mmCIF file with all atom_site columns, C-alpha atoms in Angstrom:
data_model
loop_
_atom_site.group_PDB
_atom_site.id
_atom_site.type_symbol
_atom_site.label_atom_id
_atom_site.label_alt_id
_atom_site.label_comp_id
_atom_site.label_asym_id
_atom_site.label_entity_id
_atom_site.label_seq_id
_atom_site.pdbx_PDB_ins_code
_atom_site.Cartn_x
_atom_site.Cartn_y
_atom_site.Cartn_z
_atom_site.occupancy
_atom_site.B_iso_or_equiv
_atom_site.pdbx_formal_charge
_atom_site.auth_seq_id
_atom_site.auth_comp_id
_atom_site.auth_asym_id
_atom_site.auth_atom_id
_atom_site.pdbx_PDB_model_num
ATOM 1   C CA . GLY V 1 1   ? -0.166  -0.038 -0.153  1.00 81.00 ? 43  GLY V CA 1
ATOM 2   C CA . ASN V 1 2   ? 1.189   3.799  -0.235  1.00 86.00 ? 44  ASN V CA 1
ATOM 3   C CA . SER V 1 3   ? 2.923   5.616  2.728   1.00 91.00 ? 45  SER V CA 1
ATOM 4   C CA . VAL V 1 4   ? 4.390   8.775  3.605   1.00 95.00 ? 46  VAL V CA 1
ATOM 5   C CA . THR V 1 5   ? 7.306   9.096  6.065   1.00 95.00 ? 47  THR V CA 1
ATOM 6   C CA . GLN V 1 6   ? 8.481   12.238 7.302   1.00 95.00 ? 48  GLN V CA 1
ATOM 7   C CA . MET V 1 7   ? 10.712  13.843 10.084  1.00 88.00 ? 49  MET V CA 1
ATOM 8   C CA . GLU V 1 8   ? 9.998   13.450 13.768  1.00 82.00 ? 50  GLU V CA 1
ATOM 9   C CA . GLY V 1 9   ? 9.478   17.071 15.155  1.00 84.00 ? 51  GLY V CA 1
ATOM 10  C CA . PRO V 1 10  ? 9.253   19.143 16.865  1.00 93.00 ? 52  PRO V CA 1
ATOM 11  C CA . VAL V 1 11  ? 11.858  20.770 14.164  1.00 95.00 ? 53  VAL V CA 1
ATOM 12  C CA . THR V 1 12  ? 12.788  24.431 15.920  1.00 96.00 ? 54  THR V CA 1
ATOM 13  C CA . LEU V 1 13  ? 15.126  26.848 13.968  1.00 97.00 ? 55  LEU V CA 1
ATOM 14  C CA . SER V 1 14  ? 16.057  30.616 14.296  1.00 97.00 ? 56  SER V CA 1
ATOM 15  C CA . GLU V 1 15  ? 15.163  33.309 12.202  1.00 97.00 ? 57  GLU V CA 1
ATOM 16  C CA . GLU V 1 16  ? 16.453  33.441 8.621   1.00 96.00 ? 58  GLU V CA 1
ATOM 17  C CA . ALA V 1 17  ? 17.778  29.475 8.855   1.00 97.00 ? 59  ALA V CA 1
ATOM 18  C CA . PHE V 1 18  ? 18.037  26.892 6.006   1.00 97.00 ? 60  PHE V CA 1
ATOM 19  C CA . LEU V 1 19  ? 14.981  24.380 6.567   1.00 97.00 ? 61  LEU V CA 1
ATOM 20  C CA . THR V 1 20  ? 14.932  20.890 5.423   1.00 97.00 ? 62  THR V CA 1
ATOM 21  C CA . ILE V 1 21  ? 11.803  18.559 6.007   1.00 97.00 ? 63  ILE V CA 1
ATOM 22  C CA . ASN V 1 22  ? 12.828  15.382 4.666   1.00 97.00 ? 64  ASN V CA 1
ATOM 23  C CA . CYS V 1 23  ? 9.812   13.185 3.147   1.00 97.00 ? 65  CYS V CA 1
ATOM 24  C CA . THR V 1 24  ? 9.554   9.710  1.263   1.00 97.00 ? 66  THR V CA 1
ATOM 25  C CA . TYR V 1 25  ? 6.807   7.926  0.447   1.00 96.00 ? 67  TYR V CA 1
ATOM 26  C CA . THR V 1 26  ? 6.074   4.110  -1.001  1.00 94.00 ? 68  THR V CA 1
ATOM 27  C CA . ALA V 1 27  ? 2.946   4.065  -3.486  1.00 90.00 ? 69  ALA V CA 1
ATOM 28  C CA . THR V 1 28  ? 1.766   1.574  -6.334  1.00 81.00 ? 70  THR V CA 1
ATOM 29  C CA . GLY V 1 29  ? 1.283   3.595  -9.124  1.00 78.00 ? 71  GLY V CA 1
ATOM 30  C CA . TYR V 1 30  ? 2.326   7.031  -10.119 1.00 82.00 ? 72  TYR V CA 1
ATOM 31  C CA . PRO V 1 31  ? 1.402   9.687  -7.443  1.00 90.00 ? 73  PRO V CA 1
ATOM 32  C CA . SER V 1 32  ? 1.184   13.126 -7.157  1.00 91.00 ? 74  SER V CA 1
ATOM 33  C CA . LEU V 1 33  ? 3.001   14.584 -4.005  1.00 94.00 ? 75  LEU V CA 1
ATOM 34  C CA . PHE V 1 34  ? 2.203   17.539 -1.854  1.00 95.00 ? 76  PHE V CA 1
ATOM 35  C CA . TRP V 1 35  ? 2.937   19.750 0.999   1.00 96.00 ? 77  TRP V CA 1
ATOM 36  C CA . TYR V 1 36  ? 0.200   21.062 3.001   1.00 95.00 ? 78  TYR V CA 1
ATOM 37  C CA . VAL V 1 37  ? 1.106   23.584 5.511   1.00 95.00 ? 79  VAL V CA 1
ATOM 38  C CA . GLN V 1 38  ? -1.828  23.837 9.098   1.00 90.00 ? 80  GLN V CA 1
ATOM 39  C CA . TYR V 1 39  ? -1.226  26.975 10.922  1.00 89.00 ? 81  TYR V CA 1
ATOM 40  C CA . PRO V 1 40  ? -2.597  27.172 14.423  1.00 83.00 ? 82  PRO V CA 1
ATOM 41  C CA . GLY V 1 41  ? -6.218  27.012 14.736  1.00 75.00 ? 83  GLY V CA 1
ATOM 42  C CA . GLU V 1 42  ? -7.042  26.474 11.148  1.00 80.00 ? 84  GLU V CA 1
ATOM 43  C CA . GLY V 1 43  ? -7.535  23.830 8.468   1.00 80.00 ? 85  GLY V CA 1
ATOM 44  C CA . LEU V 1 44  ? -5.009  22.191 6.359   1.00 88.00 ? 86  LEU V CA 1
ATOM 45  C CA . GLN V 1 45  ? -3.902  24.517 3.232   1.00 89.00 ? 87  GLN V CA 1
ATOM 46  C CA . LEU V 1 46  ? -2.003  23.302 0.010   1.00 90.00 ? 88  LEU V CA 1
ATOM 47  C CA . LEU V 1 47  ? 1.564   24.885 0.415   1.00 95.00 ? 89  LEU V CA 1
ATOM 48  C CA . LEU V 1 48  ? 2.860   23.329 -3.186  1.00 95.00 ? 90  LEU V CA 1
ATOM 49  C CA . LYS V 1 49  ? 2.477   20.266 -5.423  1.00 93.00 ? 91  LYS V CA 1
ATOM 50  C CA . ALA V 1 50  ? 4.513   18.165 -7.773  1.00 95.00 ? 92  ALA V CA 1
ATOM 51  C CA . THR V 1 51  ? 2.239   15.733 -10.401 1.00 90.00 ? 93  THR V CA 1
ATOM 52  C CA . LYS V 1 52  ? 5.500   13.694 -11.794 1.00 91.00 ? 94  LYS V CA 1
ATOM 53  C CA . ALA V 1 53  ? 9.193   12.990 -11.600 1.00 93.00 ? 95  ALA V CA 1
ATOM 54  C CA . ASP V 1 54  ? 11.727  15.993 -11.781 1.00 95.00 ? 96  ASP V CA 1
ATOM 55  C CA . ASP V 1 55  ? 8.824   18.812 -11.192 1.00 96.00 ? 97  ASP V CA 1
ATOM 56  C CA . LYS V 1 56  ? 9.361   21.136 -8.548  1.00 97.00 ? 98  LYS V CA 1
ATOM 57  C CA . GLY V 1 57  ? 6.823   23.116 -6.501  1.00 96.00 ? 99  GLY V CA 1
ATOM 58  C CA . SER V 1 58  ? 7.257   26.397 -4.713  1.00 97.00 ? 100 SER V CA 1
ATOM 59  C CA . ASN V 1 59  ? 5.205   28.535 -3.228  1.00 96.00 ? 101 ASN V CA 1
ATOM 60  C CA . LYS V 1 60  ? 6.257   31.293 -0.418  1.00 95.00 ? 102 LYS V CA 1
ATOM 61  C CA . GLY V 1 61  ? 9.862   30.815 -0.851  1.00 97.00 ? 103 GLY V CA 1
ATOM 62  C CA . PHE V 1 62  ? 9.286   27.106 -0.205  1.00 98.00 ? 104 PHE V CA 1
ATOM 63  C CA . GLU V 1 63  ? 10.681  24.478 -2.547  1.00 98.00 ? 105 GLU V CA 1
ATOM 64  C CA . ALA V 1 64  ? 10.413  20.537 -3.282  1.00 98.00 ? 106 ALA V CA 1
ATOM 65  C CA . THR V 1 65  ? 11.494  18.662 -6.281  1.00 98.00 ? 107 THR V CA 1
ATOM 66  C CA . TYR V 1 66  ? 9.988   15.168 -6.897  1.00 97.00 ? 108 TYR V CA 1
ATOM 67  C CA . ARG V 1 67  ? 12.734  12.580 -7.346  1.00 96.00 ? 109 ARG V CA 1
ATOM 68  C CA . LYS V 1 68  ? 11.539  9.414  -8.365  1.00 93.00 ? 110 LYS V CA 1
ATOM 69  C CA . GLU V 1 69  ? 14.903  7.980  -8.007  1.00 94.00 ? 111 GLU V CA 1
ATOM 70  C CA . THR V 1 70  ? 14.877  8.478  -4.423  1.00 95.00 ? 112 THR V CA 1
ATOM 71  C CA . THR V 1 71  ? 11.318  8.285  -3.930  1.00 96.00 ? 113 THR V CA 1
ATOM 72  C CA . SER V 1 72  ? 11.660  11.685 -1.977  1.00 97.00 ? 114 SER V CA 1
ATOM 73  C CA . PHE V 1 73  ? 10.271  14.975 -2.079  1.00 98.00 ? 115 PHE V CA 1
ATOM 74  C CA . HIS V 1 74  ? 12.222  17.185 0.868   1.00 98.00 ? 116 HIS V CA 1
ATOM 75  C CA . LEU V 1 75  ? 10.673  20.681 1.708   1.00 98.00 ? 117 LEU V CA 1
ATOM 76  C CA . GLU V 1 76  ? 13.100  23.132 1.709   1.00 98.00 ? 118 GLU V CA 1
ATOM 77  C CA . LYS V 1 77  ? 13.556  26.953 2.469   1.00 98.00 ? 119 LYS V CA 1
ATOM 78  C CA . GLY V 1 78  ? 16.382  29.090 2.617   1.00 97.00 ? 120 GLY V CA 1
ATOM 79  C CA . SER V 1 79  ? 15.333  31.848 4.820   1.00 96.00 ? 121 SER V CA 1
ATOM 80  C CA . VAL V 1 80  ? 12.415  30.742 7.420   1.00 97.00 ? 122 VAL V CA 1
ATOM 81  C CA . GLN V 1 81  ? 10.651  33.373 9.115   1.00 97.00 ? 123 GLN V CA 1
ATOM 82  C CA . VAL V 1 82  ? 8.305   33.399 12.064  1.00 96.00 ? 124 VAL V CA 1
ATOM 83  C CA . SER V 1 83  ? 5.761   33.319 10.577  1.00 96.00 ? 125 SER V CA 1
ATOM 84  C CA . ASP V 1 84  ? 6.433   30.067 8.849   1.00 97.00 ? 126 ASP V CA 1
ATOM 85  C CA . SER V 1 85  ? 5.823   28.095 12.324  1.00 96.00 ? 127 SER V CA 1
ATOM 86  C CA . ALA V 1 86  ? 3.153   25.562 11.690  1.00 95.00 ? 128 ALA V CA 1
ATOM 87  C CA . VAL V 1 87  ? 2.530   22.015 11.065  1.00 93.00 ? 129 VAL V CA 1
ATOM 88  C CA . TYR V 1 88  ? 3.699   20.674 7.632   1.00 96.00 ? 130 TYR V CA 1
ATOM 89  C CA . PHE V 1 89  ? 2.204   17.443 6.371   1.00 95.00 ? 131 PHE V CA 1
ATOM 90  C CA . CYS V 1 90  ? 4.094   15.557 2.943   1.00 96.00 ? 132 CYS V CA 1
ATOM 91  C CA . ALA V 1 91  ? 1.023   13.504 1.475   1.00 94.00 ? 133 ALA V CA 1
ATOM 92  C CA . LEU V 1 92  ? 0.681   11.510 -1.629  1.00 92.00 ? 134 LEU V CA 1
ATOM 93  C CA . SER V 1 93  ? -2.031  10.813 -3.861  1.00 88.00 ? 135 SER V CA 1
ATOM 94  C CA . ASP V 1 94  ? -2.253  7.934  -6.375  1.00 79.00 ? 136 ASP V CA 1
ATOM 95  C CA . PRO V 1 95  ? -5.704  7.495  -8.068  1.00 67.00 ? 137 PRO V CA 1
ATOM 96  C CA . ARG V 1 96  ? -4.348  5.038  -10.405 1.00 62.00 ? 138 ARG V CA 1
ATOM 97  C CA . GLY V 1 97  ? -3.004  2.746  -7.957  1.00 53.00 ? 139 GLY V CA 1
ATOM 98  C CA . GLY V 1 98  ? -6.757  2.796  -6.690  1.00 53.00 ? 140 GLY V CA 1
ATOM 99  C CA . ALA V 1 99  ? -6.504  5.383  -3.986  1.00 52.00 ? 141 ALA V CA 1
ATOM 100 C CA . ASP V 1 100 ? -7.945  8.923  -4.793  1.00 70.00 ? 142 ASP V CA 1
ATOM 101 C CA . GLY V 1 101 ? -7.983  10.006 -1.440  1.00 83.00 ? 143 GLY V CA 1
ATOM 102 C CA . LEU V 1 102 ? -4.804  11.472 0.626   1.00 89.00 ? 144 LEU V CA 1
ATOM 103 C CA . THR V 1 103 ? -1.905  9.363  2.494   1.00 90.00 ? 145 THR V CA 1
ATOM 104 C CA . PHE V 1 104 ? -0.479  11.841 4.721   1.00 92.00 ? 146 PHE V CA 1
ATOM 105 C CA . GLY V 1 105 ? 2.802   11.830 6.449   1.00 94.00 ? 147 GLY V CA 1
ATOM 106 C CA . LYS V 1 106 ? 2.272   11.917 10.507  1.00 91.00 ? 148 LYS V CA 1
ATOM 107 C CA . GLY V 1 107 ? 3.392   15.934 10.164  1.00 93.00 ? 149 GLY V CA 1
ATOM 108 C CA . THR V 1 108 ? 6.259   17.984 11.401  1.00 95.00 ? 150 THR V CA 1
ATOM 109 C CA . HIS V 1 109 ? 5.783   20.563 14.032  1.00 94.00 ? 151 HIS V CA 1
ATOM 110 C CA . LEU V 1 110 ? 8.080   23.721 12.948  1.00 96.00 ? 152 LEU V CA 1
ATOM 111 C CA . ILE V 1 111 ? 8.834   26.244 15.350  1.00 96.00 ? 153 ILE V CA 1
ATOM 112 C CA . ILE V 1 112 ? 11.001  29.713 14.307  1.00 97.00 ? 154 ILE V CA 1
ATOM 113 C CA . GLN V 1 113 ? 12.335  31.764 16.739  1.00 96.00 ? 155 GLN V CA 1
ATOM 114 C CA . PRO V 1 114 ? 12.923  35.222 16.435  1.00 94.00 ? 156 PRO V CA 1
ATOM 115 C CA . GLY Q 2 1   ? -11.624 31.071 -3.052  1.00 65.00 ? 123 GLY Q CA 1
ATOM 116 C CA . ALA Q 2 2   ? -11.938 27.482 -2.513  1.00 80.00 ? 124 ALA Q CA 1
ATOM 117 C CA . VAL Q 2 3   ? -13.140 27.696 1.118   1.00 88.00 ? 125 VAL Q CA 1
ATOM 118 C CA . VAL Q 2 4   ? -14.399 24.666 3.162   1.00 92.00 ? 126 VAL Q CA 1
ATOM 119 C CA . SER Q 2 5   ? -16.577 25.001 6.619   1.00 94.00 ? 127 SER Q CA 1
ATOM 120 C CA . GLN Q 2 6   ? -17.217 22.393 9.308   1.00 95.00 ? 128 GLN Q CA 1
ATOM 121 C CA . HIS Q 2 7   ? -19.821 22.643 12.009  1.00 96.00 ? 129 HIS Q CA 1
ATOM 122 C CA . PRO Q 2 8   ? -19.456 22.610 14.686  1.00 97.00 ? 130 PRO Q CA 1
ATOM 123 C CA . SER Q 2 9   ? -16.048 23.553 15.303  1.00 95.00 ? 131 SER Q CA 1
ATOM 124 C CA . TRP Q 2 10  ? -16.011 21.374 18.558  1.00 95.00 ? 132 TRP Q CA 1
ATOM 125 C CA . VAL Q 2 11  ? -18.416 18.861 20.255  1.00 97.00 ? 133 VAL Q CA 1
ATOM 126 C CA . ILE Q 2 12  ? -18.863 17.146 23.395  1.00 97.00 ? 134 ILE Q CA 1
ATOM 127 C CA . CYS Q 2 13  ? -21.057 14.307 23.900  1.00 95.00 ? 135 CYS Q CA 1
ATOM 128 C CA . LYS Q 2 14  ? -22.008 11.647 25.922  1.00 96.00 ? 136 LYS Q CA 1
ATOM 129 C CA . SER Q 2 15  ? -21.682 7.683  25.157  1.00 97.00 ? 137 SER Q CA 1
ATOM 130 C CA . GLY Q 2 16  ? -24.144 5.834  23.101  1.00 96.00 ? 138 GLY Q CA 1
ATOM 131 C CA . THR Q 2 17  ? -25.513 9.323  21.589  1.00 97.00 ? 139 THR Q CA 1
ATOM 132 C CA . SER Q 2 18  ? -25.378 10.677 17.759  1.00 97.00 ? 140 SER Q CA 1
ATOM 133 C CA . VAL Q 2 19  ? -23.189 13.170 16.596  1.00 97.00 ? 141 VAL Q CA 1
ATOM 134 C CA . LYS Q 2 20  ? -23.694 14.673 13.395  1.00 97.00 ? 142 LYS Q CA 1
ATOM 135 C CA . ILE Q 2 21  ? -20.661 17.081 11.641  1.00 97.00 ? 143 ILE Q CA 1
ATOM 136 C CA . GLU Q 2 22  ? -21.562 19.055 8.597   1.00 97.00 ? 144 GLU Q CA 1
ATOM 137 C CA . CYS Q 2 23  ? -19.377 19.862 5.755   1.00 96.00 ? 145 CYS Q CA 1
ATOM 138 C CA . ARG Q 2 24  ? -19.652 22.681 3.675   1.00 95.00 ? 146 ARG Q CA 1
ATOM 139 C CA . SER Q 2 25  ? -17.842 23.853 0.472   1.00 92.00 ? 147 SER Q CA 1
ATOM 140 C CA . LEU Q 2 26  ? -18.782 27.776 0.393   1.00 93.00 ? 148 LEU Q CA 1
ATOM 141 C CA . ASP Q 2 27  ? -17.941 29.138 -3.100  1.00 88.00 ? 149 ASP Q CA 1
ATOM 142 C CA . PHE Q 2 28  ? -17.546 26.325 -4.810  1.00 87.00 ? 150 PHE Q CA 1
ATOM 143 C CA . GLN Q 2 29  ? -19.335 22.598 -6.349  1.00 87.00 ? 151 GLN Q CA 1
ATOM 144 C CA . ALA Q 2 30  ? -17.702 19.764 -5.174  1.00 87.00 ? 152 ALA Q CA 1
ATOM 145 C CA . THR Q 2 31  ? -18.231 16.219 -6.395  1.00 84.00 ? 153 THR Q CA 1
ATOM 146 C CA . THR Q 2 32  ? -15.984 14.673 -4.541  1.00 89.00 ? 154 THR Q CA 1
ATOM 147 C CA . MET Q 2 33  ? -15.543 14.730 -0.347  1.00 92.00 ? 155 MET Q CA 1
ATOM 148 C CA . PHE Q 2 34  ? -13.063 12.839 2.210   1.00 93.00 ? 156 PHE Q CA 1
ATOM 149 C CA . TRP Q 2 35  ? -13.707 12.472 5.220   1.00 96.00 ? 157 TRP Q CA 1
ATOM 150 C CA . TYR Q 2 36  ? -10.295 12.212 7.661   1.00 95.00 ? 158 TYR Q CA 1
ATOM 151 C CA . ARG Q 2 37  ? -9.614  11.382 10.957  1.00 95.00 ? 159 ARG Q CA 1
ATOM 152 C CA . GLN Q 2 38  ? -6.948  12.988 13.437  1.00 89.00 ? 160 GLN Q CA 1
ATOM 153 C CA . PHE Q 2 39  ? -5.211  11.153 16.275  1.00 81.00 ? 161 PHE Q CA 1
ATOM 154 C CA . PRO Q 2 40  ? -3.063  13.744 18.665  1.00 76.00 ? 162 PRO Q CA 1
ATOM 155 C CA . LYS Q 2 41  ? 0.324   13.787 17.094  1.00 72.00 ? 163 LYS Q CA 1
ATOM 156 C CA . GLN Q 2 42  ? -0.698  11.341 14.511  1.00 74.00 ? 164 GLN Q CA 1
ATOM 157 C CA . SER Q 2 43  ? -1.193  11.570 10.493  1.00 83.00 ? 165 SER Q CA 1
ATOM 158 C CA . LEU Q 2 44  ? -4.458  12.478 9.139   1.00 89.00 ? 166 LEU Q CA 1
ATOM 159 C CA . MET Q 2 45  ? -6.172  8.703  7.648   1.00 91.00 ? 167 MET Q CA 1
ATOM 160 C CA . LEU Q 2 46  ? -8.728  8.530  5.241   1.00 91.00 ? 168 LEU Q CA 1
ATOM 161 C CA . MET Q 2 47  ? -11.946 7.516  6.772   1.00 94.00 ? 169 MET Q CA 1
ATOM 162 C CA . ALA Q 2 48  ? -14.633 7.304  3.413   1.00 93.00 ? 170 ALA Q CA 1
ATOM 163 C CA . THR Q 2 49  ? -14.775 9.057  0.167   1.00 91.00 ? 171 THR Q CA 1
ATOM 164 C CA . SER Q 2 50  ? -18.156 10.199 -1.136  1.00 90.00 ? 172 SER Q CA 1
ATOM 165 C CA . ASN Q 2 51  ? -19.515 11.211 -4.391  1.00 85.00 ? 173 ASN Q CA 1
ATOM 166 C CA . GLU Q 2 52  ? -22.307 13.668 -4.524  1.00 82.00 ? 174 GLU Q CA 1
ATOM 167 C CA . GLY Q 2 53  ? -25.533 11.500 -4.928  1.00 80.00 ? 175 GLY Q CA 1
ATOM 168 C CA . SER Q 2 54  ? -23.939 7.789  -4.334  1.00 83.00 ? 176 SER Q CA 1
ATOM 169 C CA . LYS Q 2 55  ? -22.925 5.518  -1.793  1.00 86.00 ? 177 LYS Q CA 1
ATOM 170 C CA . ALA Q 2 56  ? -19.613 6.569  0.006   1.00 91.00 ? 178 ALA Q CA 1
ATOM 171 C CA . THR Q 2 57  ? -16.599 4.056  -0.498  1.00 91.00 ? 179 THR Q CA 1
ATOM 172 C CA . TYR Q 2 58  ? -14.737 3.394  3.089   1.00 93.00 ? 180 TYR Q CA 1
ATOM 173 C CA . GLU Q 2 59  ? -11.766 2.565  3.784   1.00 91.00 ? 181 GLU Q CA 1
ATOM 174 C CA . GLN Q 2 60  ? -10.316 -0.545 4.938   1.00 90.00 ? 182 GLN Q CA 1
ATOM 175 C CA . GLY Q 2 61  ? -11.363 -1.078 8.855   1.00 92.00 ? 183 GLY Q CA 1
ATOM 176 C CA . VAL Q 2 62  ? -13.887 1.901  9.113   1.00 94.00 ? 184 VAL Q CA 1
ATOM 177 C CA . GLU Q 2 63  ? -17.018 0.740  10.293  1.00 94.00 ? 185 GLU Q CA 1
ATOM 178 C CA . LYS Q 2 64  ? -19.716 2.158  7.519   1.00 92.00 ? 186 LYS Q CA 1
ATOM 179 C CA . ASP Q 2 65  ? -22.358 1.830  10.091  1.00 94.00 ? 187 ASP Q CA 1
ATOM 180 C CA . LYS Q 2 66  ? -20.839 3.428  12.805  1.00 96.00 ? 188 LYS Q CA 1
ATOM 181 C CA . PHE Q 2 67  ? -19.570 6.447  10.551  1.00 96.00 ? 189 PHE Q CA 1
ATOM 182 C CA . LEU Q 2 68  ? -22.689 7.276  8.450   1.00 95.00 ? 190 LEU Q CA 1
ATOM 183 C CA . ILE Q 2 69  ? -22.041 9.473  5.521   1.00 94.00 ? 191 ILE Q CA 1
ATOM 184 C CA . ASN Q 2 70  ? -24.304 11.407 3.061   1.00 91.00 ? 192 ASN Q CA 1
ATOM 185 C CA . HIS Q 2 71  ? -23.330 13.325 0.295   1.00 88.00 ? 193 HIS Q CA 1
ATOM 186 C CA . ALA Q 2 72  ? -26.720 14.875 -0.566  1.00 82.00 ? 194 ALA Q CA 1
ATOM 187 C CA . SER Q 2 73  ? -25.654 17.898 -2.667  1.00 89.00 ? 195 SER Q CA 1
ATOM 188 C CA . LEU Q 2 74  ? -22.394 19.480 -4.422  1.00 89.00 ? 196 LEU Q CA 1
ATOM 189 C CA . THR Q 2 75  ? -22.014 21.641 -1.306  1.00 92.00 ? 197 THR Q CA 1
ATOM 190 C CA . LEU Q 2 76  ? -22.908 19.445 1.711   1.00 93.00 ? 198 LEU Q CA 1
ATOM 191 C CA . SER Q 2 77  ? -21.601 16.459 2.998   1.00 94.00 ? 199 SER Q CA 1
ATOM 192 C CA . THR Q 2 78  ? -22.590 15.185 6.731   1.00 95.00 ? 200 THR Q CA 1
ATOM 193 C CA . LEU Q 2 79  ? -20.953 12.495 8.989   1.00 97.00 ? 201 LEU Q CA 1
ATOM 194 C CA . THR Q 2 80  ? -22.674 11.131 11.519  1.00 97.00 ? 202 THR Q CA 1
ATOM 195 C CA . VAL Q 2 81  ? -21.058 8.851  14.318  1.00 97.00 ? 203 VAL Q CA 1
ATOM 196 C CA . THR Q 2 82  ? -23.605 6.468  15.586  1.00 97.00 ? 204 THR Q CA 1
ATOM 197 C CA . SER Q 2 83  ? -23.366 5.320  19.306  1.00 96.00 ? 205 SER Q CA 1
ATOM 198 C CA . ALA Q 2 84  ? -20.605 7.278  20.205  1.00 96.00 ? 206 ALA Q CA 1
ATOM 199 C CA . HIS Q 2 85  ? -17.981 5.737  22.473  1.00 96.00 ? 207 HIS Q CA 1
ATOM 200 C CA . PRO Q 2 86  ? -14.828 7.278  24.032  1.00 95.00 ? 208 PRO Q CA 1
ATOM 201 C CA . GLU Q 2 87  ? -12.341 5.802  21.617  1.00 94.00 ? 209 GLU Q CA 1
ATOM 202 C CA . ASP Q 2 88  ? -14.106 7.706  18.768  1.00 95.00 ? 210 ASP Q CA 1
ATOM 203 C CA . SER Q 2 89  ? -12.947 10.964 20.391  1.00 95.00 ? 211 SER Q CA 1
ATOM 204 C CA . SER Q 2 90  ? -11.177 12.468 17.641  1.00 94.00 ? 212 SER Q CA 1
ATOM 205 C CA . PHE Q 2 91  ? -10.580 15.166 15.459  1.00 94.00 ? 213 PHE Q CA 1
ATOM 206 C CA . TYR Q 2 92  ? -12.476 14.980 12.370  1.00 96.00 ? 214 TYR Q CA 1
ATOM 207 C CA . ILE Q 2 93  ? -11.323 16.483 8.935   1.00 96.00 ? 215 ILE Q CA 1
ATOM 208 C CA . CYS Q 2 94  ? -13.223 16.797 5.792   1.00 95.00 ? 216 CYS Q CA 1
ATOM 209 C CA . SER Q 2 95  ? -11.966 17.790 2.579   1.00 93.00 ? 217 SER Q CA 1
ATOM 210 C CA . ALA Q 2 96  ? -13.728 18.438 -1.089  1.00 92.00 ? 218 ALA Q CA 1
ATOM 211 C CA . ARG Q 2 97  ? -12.623 18.259 -4.486  1.00 87.00 ? 219 ARG Q CA 1
ATOM 212 C CA . GLU Q 2 98  ? -13.469 20.983 -6.661  1.00 78.00 ? 220 GLU Q CA 1
ATOM 213 C CA . ARG Q 2 99  ? -15.619 20.233 -9.524  1.00 67.00 ? 221 ARG Q CA 1
ATOM 214 C CA . THR Q 2 100 ? -13.709 22.144 -12.078 1.00 64.00 ? 222 THR Q CA 1
ATOM 215 C CA . SER Q 2 101 ? -10.219 21.817 -10.583 1.00 59.00 ? 223 SER Q CA 1
ATOM 216 C CA . GLY Q 2 102 ? -7.636  19.520 -11.320 1.00 59.00 ? 224 GLY Q CA 1
ATOM 217 C CA . ARG Q 2 103 ? -7.824  16.032 -10.311 1.00 59.00 ? 225 ARG Q CA 1
ATOM 218 C CA . TYR Q 2 104 ? -5.558  15.786 -7.061  1.00 60.00 ? 226 TYR Q CA 1
ATOM 219 C CA . GLU Q 2 105 ? -6.198  19.093 -5.189  1.00 73.00 ? 227 GLU Q CA 1
ATOM 220 C CA . GLN Q 2 106 ? -8.218  18.572 -2.272  1.00 83.00 ? 228 GLN Q CA 1
ATOM 221 C CA . TYR Q 2 107 ? -9.452  21.664 0.032   1.00 88.00 ? 229 TYR Q CA 1
ATOM 222 C CA . PHE Q 2 108 ? -9.597  21.202 3.421   1.00 91.00 ? 230 PHE Q CA 1
ATOM 223 C CA . GLY Q 2 109 ? -12.288 22.241 6.295   1.00 93.00 ? 231 GLY Q CA 1
ATOM 224 C CA . PRO Q 2 110 ? -10.722 23.259 9.900   1.00 91.00 ? 232 PRO Q CA 1
ATOM 225 C CA . GLY Q 2 111 ? -11.879 20.283 11.114  1.00 93.00 ? 233 GLY Q CA 1
ATOM 226 C CA . THR Q 2 112 ? -14.223 19.251 14.192  1.00 96.00 ? 234 THR Q CA 1
ATOM 227 C CA . ARG Q 2 113 ? -12.982 18.276 17.251  1.00 94.00 ? 235 ARG Q CA 1
ATOM 228 C CA . LEU Q 2 114 ? -15.703 15.265 18.651  1.00 96.00 ? 236 LEU Q CA 1
ATOM 229 C CA . THR Q 2 115 ? -15.044 14.722 22.451  1.00 96.00 ? 237 THR Q CA 1
ATOM 230 C CA . VAL Q 2 116 ? -17.175 11.819 24.246  1.00 96.00 ? 238 VAL Q CA 1
ATOM 231 C CA . THR Q 2 117 ? -17.640 10.939 28.056  1.00 96.00 ? 239 THR Q CA 1
#
């Protein structure tokens, strides 16, 4: 079956630090990959996505590249801000593998200190 | 755009009673809605997929008679937890896929916290 593994948190960084949150996946088909962000008290929001190998998703300074050879979709940002503090979820959708809903990782709580 | 609401945002009920949670797409039509369950510090687990006008498809291990899903219109899906027990206490989140959007994008509601006493 499908699964997503992401690094455990919380991850605590200082403002302007470089961020990497690792995400690897297992899928039976050819998944699309996503990063969602959940700010305190709010619902999940799509941060970025990539639908095929070697695609790079980017938004708000965050980037992630779909690496089929390493089955990874690591999230990066060059300089984080306090406002980036949230929980980040890596997810995949694999409808051709029979899974129409999203399969999520456990989430990584990111804390940015001023 | 693409806003999904849930009601109530939190609910406390007694063991043995039933609770209904609503999920609405406010500014778009959703042919497909998904229901997820999230335990503390854990991932979201897909419970079921519902398509407007048809029966929901439940994931393995989810009791369809306990978690009743009705997707009666293109903007509303409901999840009813029947004969709730303390182990049903959880955070329930819905998402909706817009009718005209790309196949893979879902918009999430803010979630409903259910506590069964």
